Structures are given as C-alpha cells and as structure tokens.
CSV table of C-alpha atoms and ligand atoms in Angstrom, one decimal:
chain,number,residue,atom,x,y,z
Y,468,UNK,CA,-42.7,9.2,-35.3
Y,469,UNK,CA,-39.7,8.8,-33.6
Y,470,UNK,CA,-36.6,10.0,-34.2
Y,471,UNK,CA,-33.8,8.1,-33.6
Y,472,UNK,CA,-30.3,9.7,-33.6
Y,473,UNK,CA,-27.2,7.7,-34.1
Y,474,UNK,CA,-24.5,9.6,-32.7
Y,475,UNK,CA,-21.6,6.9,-32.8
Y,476,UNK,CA,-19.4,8.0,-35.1
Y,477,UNK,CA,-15.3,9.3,-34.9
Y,478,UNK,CA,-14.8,11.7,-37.1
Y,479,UNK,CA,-11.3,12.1,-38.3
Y,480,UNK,CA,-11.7,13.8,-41.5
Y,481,UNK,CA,-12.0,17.1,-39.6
Y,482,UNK,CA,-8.5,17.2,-37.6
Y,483,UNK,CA,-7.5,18.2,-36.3
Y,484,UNK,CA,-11.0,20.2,-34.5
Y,485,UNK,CA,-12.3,16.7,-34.4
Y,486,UNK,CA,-10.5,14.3,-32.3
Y,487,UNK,CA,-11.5,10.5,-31.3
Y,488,UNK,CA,-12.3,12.0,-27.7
Y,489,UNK,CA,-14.8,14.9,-29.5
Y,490,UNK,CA,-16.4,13.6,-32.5
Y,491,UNK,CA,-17.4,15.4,-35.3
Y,492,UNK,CA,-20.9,15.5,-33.8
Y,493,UNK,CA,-20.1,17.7,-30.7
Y,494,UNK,CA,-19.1,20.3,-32.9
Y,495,UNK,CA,-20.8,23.8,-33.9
Y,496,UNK,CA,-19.4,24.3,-37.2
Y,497,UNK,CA,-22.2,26.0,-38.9
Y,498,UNK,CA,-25.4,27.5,-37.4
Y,499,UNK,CA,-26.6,27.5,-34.0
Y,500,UNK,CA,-25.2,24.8,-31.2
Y,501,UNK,CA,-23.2,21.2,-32.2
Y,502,UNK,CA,-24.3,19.7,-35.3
Y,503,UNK,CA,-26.3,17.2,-32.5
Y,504,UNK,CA,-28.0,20.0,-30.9
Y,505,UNK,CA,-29.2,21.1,-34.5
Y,506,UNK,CA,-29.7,17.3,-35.4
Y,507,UNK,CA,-32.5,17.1,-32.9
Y,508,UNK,CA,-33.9,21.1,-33.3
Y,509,UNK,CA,-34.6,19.7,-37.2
Y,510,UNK,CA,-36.9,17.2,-36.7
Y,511,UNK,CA,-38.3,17.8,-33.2
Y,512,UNK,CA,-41.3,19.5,-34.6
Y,513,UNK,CA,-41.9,16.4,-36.3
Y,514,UNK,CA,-41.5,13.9,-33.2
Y,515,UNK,CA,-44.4,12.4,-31.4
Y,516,UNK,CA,-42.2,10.9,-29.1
Y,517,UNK,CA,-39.0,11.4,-27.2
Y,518,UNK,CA,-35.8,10.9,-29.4
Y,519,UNK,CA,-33.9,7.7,-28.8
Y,520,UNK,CA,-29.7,8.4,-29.1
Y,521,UNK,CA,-27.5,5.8,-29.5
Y,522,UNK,CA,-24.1,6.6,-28.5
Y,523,UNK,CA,-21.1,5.3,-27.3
Y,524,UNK,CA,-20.5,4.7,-23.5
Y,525,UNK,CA,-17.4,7.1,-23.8
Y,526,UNK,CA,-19.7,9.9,-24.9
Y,527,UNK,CA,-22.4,9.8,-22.6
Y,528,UNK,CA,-21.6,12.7,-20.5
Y,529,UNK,CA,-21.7,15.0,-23.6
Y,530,UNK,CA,-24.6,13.6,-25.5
Y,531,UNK,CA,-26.4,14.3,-22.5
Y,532,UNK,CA,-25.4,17.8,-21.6
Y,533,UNK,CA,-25.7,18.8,-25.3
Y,534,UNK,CA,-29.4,17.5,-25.5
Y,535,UNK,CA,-30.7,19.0,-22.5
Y,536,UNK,CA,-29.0,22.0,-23.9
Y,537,UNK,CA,-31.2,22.2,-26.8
Y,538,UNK,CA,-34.2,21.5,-24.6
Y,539,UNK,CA,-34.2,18.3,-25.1
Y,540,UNK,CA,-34.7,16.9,-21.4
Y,541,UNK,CA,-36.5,13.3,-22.3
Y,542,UNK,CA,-34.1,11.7,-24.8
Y,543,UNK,CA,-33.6,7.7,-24.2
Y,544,UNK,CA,-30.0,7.5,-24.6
Y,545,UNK,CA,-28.8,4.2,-25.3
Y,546,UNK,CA,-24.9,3.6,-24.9
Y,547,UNK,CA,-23.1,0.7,-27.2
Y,548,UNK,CA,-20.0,-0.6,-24.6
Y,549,UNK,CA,-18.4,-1.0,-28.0
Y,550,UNK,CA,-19.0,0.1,-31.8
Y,551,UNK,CA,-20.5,-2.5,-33.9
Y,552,UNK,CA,-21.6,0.3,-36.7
Y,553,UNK,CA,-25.3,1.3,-37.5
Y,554,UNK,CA,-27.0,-1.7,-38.1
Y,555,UNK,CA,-27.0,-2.5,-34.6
Y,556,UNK,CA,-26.9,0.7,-33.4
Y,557,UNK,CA,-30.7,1.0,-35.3
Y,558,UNK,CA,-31.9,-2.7,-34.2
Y,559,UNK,CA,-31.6,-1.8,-30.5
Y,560,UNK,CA,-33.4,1.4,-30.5
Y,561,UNK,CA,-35.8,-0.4,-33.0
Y,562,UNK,CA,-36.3,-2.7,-30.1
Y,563,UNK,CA,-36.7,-0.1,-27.7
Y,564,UNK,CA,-39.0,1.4,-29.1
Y,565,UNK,CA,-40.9,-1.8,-29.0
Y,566,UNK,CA,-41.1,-2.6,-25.4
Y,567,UNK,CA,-44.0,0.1,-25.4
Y,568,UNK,CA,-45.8,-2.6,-27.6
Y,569,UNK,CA,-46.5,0.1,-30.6
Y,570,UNK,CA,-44.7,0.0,-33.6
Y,571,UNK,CA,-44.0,3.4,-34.2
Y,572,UNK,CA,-41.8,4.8,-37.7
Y,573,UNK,CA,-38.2,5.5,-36.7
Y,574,UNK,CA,-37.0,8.5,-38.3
Y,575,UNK,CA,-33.2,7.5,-38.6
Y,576,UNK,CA,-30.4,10.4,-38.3
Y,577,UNK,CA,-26.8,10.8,-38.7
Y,578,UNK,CA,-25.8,13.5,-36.1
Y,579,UNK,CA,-23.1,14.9,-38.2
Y,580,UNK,CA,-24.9,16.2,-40.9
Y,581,UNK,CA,-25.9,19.8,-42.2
Y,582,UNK,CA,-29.6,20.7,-43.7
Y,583,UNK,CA,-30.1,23.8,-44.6
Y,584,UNK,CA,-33.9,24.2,-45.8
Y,585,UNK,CA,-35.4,22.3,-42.8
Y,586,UNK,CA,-38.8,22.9,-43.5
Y,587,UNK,CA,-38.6,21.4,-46.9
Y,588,UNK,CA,-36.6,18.7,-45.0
Y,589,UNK,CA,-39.7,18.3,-42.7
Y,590,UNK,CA,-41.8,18.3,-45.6
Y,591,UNK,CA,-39.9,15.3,-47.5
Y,592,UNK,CA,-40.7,13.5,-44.1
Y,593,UNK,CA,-44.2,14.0,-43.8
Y,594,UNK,CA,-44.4,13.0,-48.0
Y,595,UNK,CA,-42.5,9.7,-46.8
Y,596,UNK,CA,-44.4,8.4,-44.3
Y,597,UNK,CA,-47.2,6.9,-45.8
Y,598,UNK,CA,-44.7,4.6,-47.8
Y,599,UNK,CA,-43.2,3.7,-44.7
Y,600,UNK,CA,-46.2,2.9,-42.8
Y,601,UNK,CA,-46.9,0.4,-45.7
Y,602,UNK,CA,-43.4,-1.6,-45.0
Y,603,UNK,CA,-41.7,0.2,-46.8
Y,604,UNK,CA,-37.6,1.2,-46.0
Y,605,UNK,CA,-37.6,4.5,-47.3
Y,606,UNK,CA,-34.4,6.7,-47.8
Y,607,UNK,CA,-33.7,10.2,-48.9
Y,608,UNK,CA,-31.9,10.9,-51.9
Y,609,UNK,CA,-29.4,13.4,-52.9
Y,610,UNK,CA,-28.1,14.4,-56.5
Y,611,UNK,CA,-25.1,13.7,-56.9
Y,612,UNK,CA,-22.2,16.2,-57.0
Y,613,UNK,CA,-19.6,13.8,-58.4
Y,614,UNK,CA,-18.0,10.1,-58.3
Y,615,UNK,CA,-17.7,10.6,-54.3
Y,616,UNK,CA,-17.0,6.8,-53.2
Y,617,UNK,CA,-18.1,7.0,-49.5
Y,618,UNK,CA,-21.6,7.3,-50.8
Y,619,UNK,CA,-24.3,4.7,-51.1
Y,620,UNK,CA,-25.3,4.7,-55.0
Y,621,UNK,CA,-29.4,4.3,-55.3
Y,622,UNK,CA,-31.2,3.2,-58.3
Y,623,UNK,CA,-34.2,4.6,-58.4
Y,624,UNK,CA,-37.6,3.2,-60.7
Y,625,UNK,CA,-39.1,6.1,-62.4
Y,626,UNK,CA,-41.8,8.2,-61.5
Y,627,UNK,CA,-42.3,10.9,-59.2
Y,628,UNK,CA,-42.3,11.3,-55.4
Y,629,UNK,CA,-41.4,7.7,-53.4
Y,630,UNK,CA,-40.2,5.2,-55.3
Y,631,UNK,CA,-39.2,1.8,-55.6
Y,632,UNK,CA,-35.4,1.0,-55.6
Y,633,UNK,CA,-33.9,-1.1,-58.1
Y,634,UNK,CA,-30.7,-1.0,-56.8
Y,635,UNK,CA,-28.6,0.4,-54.3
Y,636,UNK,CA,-24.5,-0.1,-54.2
Y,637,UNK,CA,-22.5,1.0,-50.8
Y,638,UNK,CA,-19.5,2.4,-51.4
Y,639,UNK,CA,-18.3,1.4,-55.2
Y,640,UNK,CA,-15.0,1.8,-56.5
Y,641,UNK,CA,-14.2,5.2,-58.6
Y,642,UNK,CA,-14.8,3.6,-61.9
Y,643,UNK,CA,-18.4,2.2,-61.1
Y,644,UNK,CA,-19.2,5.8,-59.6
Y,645,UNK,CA,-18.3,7.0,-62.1
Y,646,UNK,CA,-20.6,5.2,-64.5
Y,647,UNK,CA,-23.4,5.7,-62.2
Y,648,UNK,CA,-23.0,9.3,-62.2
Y,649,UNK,CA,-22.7,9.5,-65.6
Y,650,UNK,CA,-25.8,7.7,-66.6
Y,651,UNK,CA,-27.9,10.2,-64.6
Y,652,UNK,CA,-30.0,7.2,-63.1
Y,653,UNK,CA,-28.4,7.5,-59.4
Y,654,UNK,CA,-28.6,9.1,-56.4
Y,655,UNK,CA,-26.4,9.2,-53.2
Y,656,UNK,CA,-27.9,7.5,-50.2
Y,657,UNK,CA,-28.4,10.6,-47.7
Y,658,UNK,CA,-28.0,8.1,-44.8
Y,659,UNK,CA,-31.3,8.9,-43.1
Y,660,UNK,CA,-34.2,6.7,-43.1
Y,661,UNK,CA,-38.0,6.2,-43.0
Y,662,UNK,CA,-38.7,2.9,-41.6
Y,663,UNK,CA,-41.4,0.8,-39.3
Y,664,UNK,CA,-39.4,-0.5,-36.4
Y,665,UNK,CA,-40.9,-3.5,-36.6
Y,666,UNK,CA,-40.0,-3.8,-40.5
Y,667,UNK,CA,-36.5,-2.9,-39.8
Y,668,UNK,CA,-36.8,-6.1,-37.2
Y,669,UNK,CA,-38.4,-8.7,-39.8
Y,670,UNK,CA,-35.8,-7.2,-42.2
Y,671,UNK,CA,-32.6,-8.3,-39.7
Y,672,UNK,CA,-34.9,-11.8,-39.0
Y,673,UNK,CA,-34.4,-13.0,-42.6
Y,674,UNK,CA,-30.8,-11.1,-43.6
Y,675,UNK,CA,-28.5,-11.2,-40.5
Y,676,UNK,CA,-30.4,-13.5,-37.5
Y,677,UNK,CA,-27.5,-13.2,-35.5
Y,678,UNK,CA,-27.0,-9.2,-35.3
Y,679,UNK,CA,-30.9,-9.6,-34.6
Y,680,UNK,CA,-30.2,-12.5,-31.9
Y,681,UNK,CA,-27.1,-10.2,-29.9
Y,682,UNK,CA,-29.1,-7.4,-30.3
Y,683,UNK,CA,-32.5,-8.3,-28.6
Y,684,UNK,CA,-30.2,-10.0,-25.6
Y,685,UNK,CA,-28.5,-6.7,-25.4
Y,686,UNK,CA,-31.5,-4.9,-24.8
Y,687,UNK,CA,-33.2,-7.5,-22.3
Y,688,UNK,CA,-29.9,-7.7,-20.5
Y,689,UNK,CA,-29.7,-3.9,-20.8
Y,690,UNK,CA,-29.1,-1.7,-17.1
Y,691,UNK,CA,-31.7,0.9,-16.8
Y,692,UNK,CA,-30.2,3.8,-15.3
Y,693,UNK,CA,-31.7,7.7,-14.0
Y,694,UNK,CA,-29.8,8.7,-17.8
Y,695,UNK,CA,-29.0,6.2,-19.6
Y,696,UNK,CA,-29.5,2.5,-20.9
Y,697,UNK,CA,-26.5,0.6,-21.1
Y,698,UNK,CA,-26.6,-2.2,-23.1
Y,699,UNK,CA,-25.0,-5.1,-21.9
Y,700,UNK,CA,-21.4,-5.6,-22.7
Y,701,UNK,CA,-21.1,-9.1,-23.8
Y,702,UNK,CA,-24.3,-9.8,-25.9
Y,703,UNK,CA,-24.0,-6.4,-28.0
Y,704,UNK,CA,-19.9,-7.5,-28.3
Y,705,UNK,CA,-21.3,-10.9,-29.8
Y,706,UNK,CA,-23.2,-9.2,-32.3
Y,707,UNK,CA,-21.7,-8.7,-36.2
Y,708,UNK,CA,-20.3,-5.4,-36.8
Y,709,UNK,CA,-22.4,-4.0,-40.3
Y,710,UNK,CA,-23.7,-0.6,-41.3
Y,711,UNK,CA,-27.5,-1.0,-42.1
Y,712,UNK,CA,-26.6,0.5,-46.0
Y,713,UNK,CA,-24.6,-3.1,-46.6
Y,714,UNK,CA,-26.6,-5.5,-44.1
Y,715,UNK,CA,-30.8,-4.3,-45.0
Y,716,UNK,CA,-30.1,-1.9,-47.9
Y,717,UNK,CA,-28.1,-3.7,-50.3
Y,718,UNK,CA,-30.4,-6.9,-49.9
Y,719,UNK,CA,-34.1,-5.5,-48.9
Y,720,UNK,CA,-36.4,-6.0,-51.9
Y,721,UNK,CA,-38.2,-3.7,-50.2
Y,722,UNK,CA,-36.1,-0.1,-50.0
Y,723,UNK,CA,-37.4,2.9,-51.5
Y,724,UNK,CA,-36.1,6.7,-52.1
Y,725,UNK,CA,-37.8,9.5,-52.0
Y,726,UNK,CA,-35.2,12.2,-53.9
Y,727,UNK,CA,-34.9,15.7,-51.6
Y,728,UNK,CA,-33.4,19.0,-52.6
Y,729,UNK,CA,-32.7,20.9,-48.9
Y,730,UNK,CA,-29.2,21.5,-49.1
Y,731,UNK,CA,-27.8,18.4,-47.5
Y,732,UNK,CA,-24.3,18.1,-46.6
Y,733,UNK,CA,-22.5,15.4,-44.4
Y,734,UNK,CA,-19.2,18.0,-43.9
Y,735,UNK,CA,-16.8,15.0,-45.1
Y,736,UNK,CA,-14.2,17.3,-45.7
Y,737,UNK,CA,-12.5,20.3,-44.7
Y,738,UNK,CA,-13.3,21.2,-48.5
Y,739,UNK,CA,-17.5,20.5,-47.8
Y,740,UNK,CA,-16.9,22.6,-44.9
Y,741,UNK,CA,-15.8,25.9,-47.0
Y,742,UNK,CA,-18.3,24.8,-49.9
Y,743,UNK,CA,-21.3,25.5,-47.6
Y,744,UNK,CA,-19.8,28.3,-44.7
Y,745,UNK,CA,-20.3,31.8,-45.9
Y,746,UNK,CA,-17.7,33.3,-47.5
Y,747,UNK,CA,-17.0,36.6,-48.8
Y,748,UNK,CA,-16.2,38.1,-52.6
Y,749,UNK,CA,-13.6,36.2,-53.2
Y,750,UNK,CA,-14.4,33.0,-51.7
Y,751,UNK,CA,-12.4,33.1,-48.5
Y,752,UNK,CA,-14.5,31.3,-45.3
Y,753,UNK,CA,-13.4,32.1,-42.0
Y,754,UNK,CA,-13.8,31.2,-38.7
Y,755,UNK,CA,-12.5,33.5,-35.4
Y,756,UNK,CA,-10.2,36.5,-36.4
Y,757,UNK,CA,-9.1,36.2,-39.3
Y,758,UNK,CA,-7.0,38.8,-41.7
Y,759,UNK,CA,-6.6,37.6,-45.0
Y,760,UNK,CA,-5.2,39.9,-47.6
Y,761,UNK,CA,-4.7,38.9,-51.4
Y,762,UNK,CA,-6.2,35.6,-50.6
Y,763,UNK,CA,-9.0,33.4,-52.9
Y,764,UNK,CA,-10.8,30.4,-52.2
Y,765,UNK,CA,-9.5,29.8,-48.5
Y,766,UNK,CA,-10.8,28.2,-45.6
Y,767,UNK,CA,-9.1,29.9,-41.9
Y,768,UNK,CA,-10.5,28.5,-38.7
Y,769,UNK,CA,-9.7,29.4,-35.2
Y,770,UNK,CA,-10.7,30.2,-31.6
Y,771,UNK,CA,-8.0,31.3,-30.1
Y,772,UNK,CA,-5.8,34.0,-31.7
Y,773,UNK,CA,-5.5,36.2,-34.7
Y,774,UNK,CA,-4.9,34.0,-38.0
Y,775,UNK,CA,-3.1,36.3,-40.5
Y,776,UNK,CA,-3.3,34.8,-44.3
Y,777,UNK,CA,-1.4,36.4,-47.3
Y,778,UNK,CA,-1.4,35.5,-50.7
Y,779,UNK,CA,-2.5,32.5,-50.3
Y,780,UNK,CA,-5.0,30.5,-53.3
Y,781,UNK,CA,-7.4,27.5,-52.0
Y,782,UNK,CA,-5.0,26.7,-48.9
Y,783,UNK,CA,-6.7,25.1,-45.3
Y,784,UNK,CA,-5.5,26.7,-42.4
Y,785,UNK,CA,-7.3,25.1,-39.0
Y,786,UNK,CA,-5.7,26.3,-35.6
Y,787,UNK,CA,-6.5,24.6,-32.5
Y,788,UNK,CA,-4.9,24.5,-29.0
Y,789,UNK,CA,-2.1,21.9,-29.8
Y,790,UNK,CA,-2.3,21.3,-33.5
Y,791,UNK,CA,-2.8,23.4,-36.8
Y,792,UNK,CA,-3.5,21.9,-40.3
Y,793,UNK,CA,-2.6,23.8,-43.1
Y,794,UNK,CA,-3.3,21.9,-46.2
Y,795,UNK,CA,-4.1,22.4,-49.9
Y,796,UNK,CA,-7.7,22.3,-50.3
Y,797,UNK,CA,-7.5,19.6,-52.7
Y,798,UNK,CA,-5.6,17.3,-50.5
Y,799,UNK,CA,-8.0,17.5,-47.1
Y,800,UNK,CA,-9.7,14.4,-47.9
Y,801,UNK,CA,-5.7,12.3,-46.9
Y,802,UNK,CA,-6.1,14.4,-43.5
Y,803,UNK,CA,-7.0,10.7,-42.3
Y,804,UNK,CA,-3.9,9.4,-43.4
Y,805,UNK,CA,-2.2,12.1,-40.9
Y,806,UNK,CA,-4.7,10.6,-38.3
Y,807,UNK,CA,-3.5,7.3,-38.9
Y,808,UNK,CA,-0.1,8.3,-38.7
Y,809,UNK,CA,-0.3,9.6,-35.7
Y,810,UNK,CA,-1.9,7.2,-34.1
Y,811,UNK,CA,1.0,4.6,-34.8
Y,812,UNK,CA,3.7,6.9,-33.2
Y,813,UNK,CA,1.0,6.8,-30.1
L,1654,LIG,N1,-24.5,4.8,-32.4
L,1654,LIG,C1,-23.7,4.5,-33.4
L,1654,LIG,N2,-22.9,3.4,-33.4
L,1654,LIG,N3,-23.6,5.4,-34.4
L,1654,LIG,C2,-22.8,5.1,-35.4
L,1654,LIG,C3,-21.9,4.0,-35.4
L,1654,LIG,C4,-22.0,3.1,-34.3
L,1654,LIG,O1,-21.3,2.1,-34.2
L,1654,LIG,N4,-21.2,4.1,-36.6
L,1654,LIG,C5,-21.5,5.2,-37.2
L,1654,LIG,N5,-22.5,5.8,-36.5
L,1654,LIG,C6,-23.2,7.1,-36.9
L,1654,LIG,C7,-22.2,8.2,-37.3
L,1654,LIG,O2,-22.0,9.0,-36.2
L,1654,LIG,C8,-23.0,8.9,-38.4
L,1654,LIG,O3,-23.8,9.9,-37.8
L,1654,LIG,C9,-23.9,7.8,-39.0
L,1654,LIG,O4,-24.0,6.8,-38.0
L,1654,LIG,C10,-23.4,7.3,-40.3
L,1654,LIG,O5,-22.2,6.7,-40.1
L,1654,LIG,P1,-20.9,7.0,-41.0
L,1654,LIG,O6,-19.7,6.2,-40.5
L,1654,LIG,O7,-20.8,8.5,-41.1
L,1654,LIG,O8,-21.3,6.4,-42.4
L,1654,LIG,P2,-20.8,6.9,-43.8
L,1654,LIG,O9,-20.7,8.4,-43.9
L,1654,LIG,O10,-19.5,6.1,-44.1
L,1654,LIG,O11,-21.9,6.3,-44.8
L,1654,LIG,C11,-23.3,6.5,-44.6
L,1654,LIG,O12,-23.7,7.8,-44.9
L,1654,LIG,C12,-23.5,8.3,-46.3
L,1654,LIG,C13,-24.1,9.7,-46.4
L,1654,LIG,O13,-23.3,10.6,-45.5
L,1654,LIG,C14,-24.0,5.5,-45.6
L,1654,LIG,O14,-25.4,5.5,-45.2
L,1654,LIG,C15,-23.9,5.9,-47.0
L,1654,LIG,O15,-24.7,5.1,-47.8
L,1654,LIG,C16,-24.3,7.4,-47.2
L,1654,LIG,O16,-24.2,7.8,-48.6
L,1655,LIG,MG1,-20.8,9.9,-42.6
C-alpha cells in the first residue's frame, strides 16, 4: 500500500496563521509536528512503500524539510508547476506508481486533516483493502455533524462494514444538505481513499480522457531530479482542473464507503479548531500565554506575547506577527471573505 499524500491545498480559512505562502498543511495546530508531519506518522505503519507527495512547486522546499523531519527520508515528491485540483494531482502519482510495473493500492490523504484514534484509523484501512483490491473505489465515511456544504454527501446501500454507494453528491446546496442529513441515510465524504492505481486509471480512461491524456505526458515529460519530480509545465497546464469527488466519484458505478468513527476532523474553521483543542472548565482553548478571566467558550492563539482576554463569551482572538483576527466564533467561516478582500487591495 502506498500512501499518497496530496499536499496542494491554500488554506485561507485559517488567517490569518495560514497564509497562501504557508498552507494550512505546514502548520502544528494540534499534536506533535505540522498536520503533514502527523499526516505521514498516521499511516506509515501501514505503508509498504515510500509515500508519493504531490505538492506544488512553490512548496517544495518545505514539504521536503518537513518529511525528512518526521523520518521520512524516501518520499517521491511530485511538484504540480500549477494547481489543477486533486483529480490530477491523484492520476500522476497513480501513474508513478506504475512505472514499477505493480499495481499497488494508493492510500489517498489530505494533509490537512486531524485523526485522533489512529489505530482504529489503521484498522478501517486494513478492513478496506480487500474491497479495494477487488476494483473497488473505496472512501471513508463520517457521520455527519450538520448541513456543512463543503462536504461530499454519500449514499450508502445497507449493511454492515464496506459497502456499495448509491449515490454520492459534492458539495449540495444548504437545502439538499439539509434533507440528506435529515433522512439519516448520508454520510460526509472524509476525502481519503482506498483505491487500485490502476482502477483509478481505467476510471479517468472512460470519465475524463483528457485529464488522463495531460496527465500521462506530464509524467513521461516529467524532470527527475536528486528531490523531486517535476512534472512538466505545459502538458499538466493542458490538463482539466477537477477534484476527483466531482470527476470519478460523482460518476464511478463502482465507489464504495466504508463508515469510520476515529475522530476525524478537516479543521475548516477556526470554530473546528476550538471544537477539538483541549480546553479547560469553561470551554476556553488556548494557544501560547494566555490570561483569560471571566471568559466562556473562547479560542486565544499566539506565539509571541501575552494575550490577555476579559469577559469575553465565544469570541476568536488569533495573534500573529503582522495581523490578529478577533472574530465572533459564529462568524469564522466569512474569514475567507477578509482573504479575498485583501487580496484585491494587493
Ligand atoms: N497536490 C494537490 N494539488 N493537492 C491538492 C490540490 C491540488 O491542486 N487541491 C487540493 N489539494 C489537497 C488539499 O491540500 C487537501 O489536502 C486535499 O487535497 C483536499 O482538497 P480540499 O480543497 O481541501 O477539498 P475540500 O475540503 O473542498 O473537499 C474534499 O474534502 C472534504 C472533506 O474534508 C472533498 O473530498 C469532499 O468531498 C470532502 O467531504
Ligand atoms: Mg479540505
């Protein structure tokens, strides 16, 4: 098995901590090391070969200081010249793992999220795999909290253990997520994945030839470097840009879920942030030194100097080096729309 880490992301929804320049990903936010480092700690008992990372060219440097870091010294770390989301970003290390001639199961990751019960984690893989080594694309599915719209919805048939999909809806609108989670019948897409490389390949073939076409150029055109492999610019530019949840998922008749309980989280929000840090009587998280008197349900974060909060009910506070946040902890999900803002008056 080989796990296979996409790390291309660019967070916003954690400014202002994350920035376009230093991605969510790079970030220690709970636990030991970045949530990369602990990305590839989770499953590398798990791994039978080294972990292929597929990263933008502007992170290199950092993806490959983190991993050796962790002990990870024999990552493949394929950089995209440009993002063309996770579809892609999947069919090139699918492909690379190829060239050995083996068709080995891809473990697919997000780097940015939190699991906290990794061994039963590791033990939803290991129940997984014999699905997948029978063609089948397997996901991980989560209960669902609430009508969250930057989930993947997943129908699944009854029964216990893997099974079949019926259907599976990227993204819906409020009122359909609503439904969904209403009826009881869904779960939220975790965003990792069990697949066969070469199923994931045949899958492309028949839904999206041409990501399939750019993609294997890509890879034969690629520069093999000490470090890295860098893609080549102009056939991965050529290629659609698709996240594999709307481009395989939506259309495979051949996705299945296996539901997990191991306290997933993919930290979307500031919010998700204090729901799963540790936080004292009265619900207060905090991060660096912090005094907080009188205060309930708030979230303080800081490196660099004493953050003094009084009085204060379910209020953000996140200081960095040249910009603080303080928001109500009901409104952290529009922090993006103070990204985009600022990136017009750039
Ligand atoms: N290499 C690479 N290149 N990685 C990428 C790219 C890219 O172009 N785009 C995104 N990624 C990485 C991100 O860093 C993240 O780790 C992962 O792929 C998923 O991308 P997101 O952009 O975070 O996706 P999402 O959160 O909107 O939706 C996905 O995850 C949800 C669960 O967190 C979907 O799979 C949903 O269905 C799912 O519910
Ligand atoms: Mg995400």
């Amino acid at each position: 098995m080989i796990p296979v880490i996409l790390s291309g992301g660019s967070g916003t929804r954690l400014w202002p901590l994350s920035r376009e320049a230093f991605p969510k990903q790079f970030l220690s936010l709970v636990g030991e090391g970045s949530m990369l480092q602990a990305t590839w700690r989770r499953v590398g008992p798990l791994a039978t070969h080294a972990p292929i990372v597929v990263a933008g060219e502007e992170h290199r440097f950092m993806v490959a200081e983190q991993l050796r870091e962790a002990g990870c010294t024999d990552a493949t770390i394929l950089l995209e010249p440009v993002a063309r989301n996770t579809a892609p970003a999947i069919a090139v290390a699918a492909l690379e793992a190829m060239r050995s001639g083996e068709d080995p199961l891809l473990l697919v990751l997000p780097s940015d999220h939190v699991i906290q019960n990794e061994e039963a984690f590791r033990a939803a893989v290991r129940e997984a795999a014999p699905a997948a080594q029978s063609g089948a694309l397997v996901t991980f599915g989560i209960v669902p909290a609430g009508p969250e719209t930057g989930y993947g919805y997943i129908k699944a048939a009854g029964g216990a253990g893997v099974r079949s999909v019926e259907c599976f809806v990227e993204k819906p609108d409020l009122a359909t997520a609503q439904g969904y989670v209403a009826s009881g019948e869904f779960f939220w897409n975790s965003g990792m994945f069990l697949l066969l490389a070469s199923r994931y390949l045949a899958e492309l073939e028949r839904q999206q030839p041409a990501m399939l076409a750019a993609c294997r150029h890509a890879i034969d055109q690629a520069r093999r470097e000490v470090d890295f492999v860098r893609l080549d610019h102009s056939a991965f530019a050529a290629s659609p840009s698709d996240s594999i949840d709307y481009a395989v998922m939506e259309k495979t008749a051949h996705a299945a879920v296996l539901p997990i309980d191991v306290g997933w989280s993919d930290v979307g929000s500031w919010a998700a942030l204090w729901q799963i840090a540790e936080q004292d009587g009265a619900g207060n998280a905090h991060h660096g030194d912090v005094l907080a008197q009188d205060c309930r349900n708030t979230l303080a974060w800081g490196d660099s100097r004493l953050l003094a909060l009084l009085g204060l009910d379910d209020v953000v506070v996140v200081d960095t080096a040249d910009a603080v946040l303080v928001a109500h902890r009901d409104r952290v999900q529009d922090v993006k729309g103070i990204v985009a803002e600022l990136k017009r008056g750039e």
